[in-house]
Coordinates of C-alpha atoms and ligand atoms in Angstrom, one line a residue:
M692 CA 121.8 66.8 -122.6
I693 CA 123.7 63.8 -121.3
E694 CA 121.4 61.5 -119.6
A695 CA 123.1 58.2 -119.9
V696 CA 126.7 57.6 -119.6
E697 CA 128.9 54.0 -120.3
V698 CA 130.6 52.8 -117.1
K699 CA 133.2 49.8 -117.9
R700 CA 132.5 46.8 -115.4
W701 CA 131.1 43.4 -115.0
H702 CA 127.7 42.3 -116.3
G703 CA 126.2 39.3 -117.9
T704 CA 125.3 36.1 -115.9
T705 CA 127.6 34.0 -113.5
D706 CA 128.4 31.7 -116.6
N707 CA 129.2 34.5 -119.0
R708 CA 130.4 37.5 -117.4
V709 CA 131.6 40.0 -119.7
F710 CA 133.9 42.8 -118.6
G711 CA 132.9 45.7 -120.8
W712 CA 131.4 49.3 -121.2
H713 CA 127.6 49.3 -120.0
T714 CA 124.9 52.2 -121.1
M715 CA 123.4 53.6 -117.9
S716 CA 121.5 55.9 -117.3
V717 CA 123.3 59.0 -115.0
T718 CA 120.6 58.6 -112.2
D719 CA 122.1 54.8 -111.8
A720 CA 125.2 55.8 -112.4
L721 CA 125.0 58.8 -109.6
R722 CA 124.2 55.8 -106.8
L723 CA 127.9 53.9 -108.1
Q724 CA 131.1 54.9 -105.8
D725 CA 134.6 56.0 -107.6
E726 CA 133.8 54.8 -111.6
T727 CA 135.1 56.2 -114.5
F728 CA 131.8 57.1 -117.0
R729 CA 132.4 58.3 -120.3
C730 CA 130.2 59.5 -123.0
P731 CA 128.0 57.5 -124.9
E732 CA 128.7 59.7 -128.5
C733 CA 132.3 60.4 -128.1
L734 CA 133.9 58.6 -125.6
G735 CA 135.1 61.9 -123.4
R736 CA 135.3 61.4 -119.7
I737 CA 132.0 62.2 -117.8
K738 CA 131.6 64.3 -115.2
L739 CA 127.7 63.3 -113.3
R740 CA 126.0 66.2 -111.8
Q741 CA 123.1 65.9 -109.5
A742 CA 119.8 66.7 -109.8
S743 CA 118.7 69.7 -108.9
A744 CA 115.3 70.8 -107.9
E745 CA 116.3 74.3 -107.2
K746 CA 117.2 74.6 -111.4
E747 CA 114.8 72.0 -112.0
L748 CA 117.5 70.3 -114.0
A749 CA 117.6 66.5 -113.8
A750 CA 120.7 64.1 -113.6
H751 CA 123.0 64.8 -116.2
G752 CA 126.6 64.5 -117.4
T753 CA 128.9 67.3 -118.4
H754 CA 132.7 66.5 -120.4
Y755 CA 135.5 67.6 -118.0
S756 CA 137.0 69.3 -121.3
K757 CA 134.0 70.0 -123.8
N758 CA 134.3 68.7 -127.0
P759 CA 132.9 70.3 -129.4
G760 CA 132.5 67.5 -131.8
C761 CA 129.9 66.2 -129.1
S762 CA 126.3 66.7 -130.0
L763 CA 125.3 65.8 -126.4
G764 CA 127.4 68.1 -125.2
D765 CA 126.7 71.8 -124.9
C766 CA 128.9 73.5 -127.2
F767 CA 128.4 70.9 -130.6
D768 CA 129.6 72.8 -133.8
G769 CA 127.6 70.7 -136.0
E770 CA 130.5 68.7 -136.8
K771 CA 130.6 64.5 -135.2
R772 CA 134.4 64.1 -133.8
A773 CA 135.8 61.7 -131.4
H774 CA 136.7 63.6 -127.8
I775 CA 140.6 64.0 -128.4
K776 CA 141.0 61.9 -125.3
P777 CA 138.6 59.1 -125.5
V778 CA 138.4 57.2 -122.3
N779 CA 139.1 53.6 -123.5
Ligands
ZN1524 ZN1 130.9 63.6 -125.6

């Protein structure tokens, strides 16, 4: 289950601003609008899912296109590989 994602944004202090990938929880990421999120492991693009009380599911992310080489995905085949279309 993907509980944290990476988002490209400004961070750091006023004097030392850096634009780059930043890891945040899916719960926090859901508060952002129109951002591109990627998987911290395989760097594939991630779609965010709201928590569902009905299904007793926490907020989480899923890959836009499945990556059998990512241990965070639901179709991991046991061998880690980068996503075929990584987000840079
Ligand atoms: Zn992944």
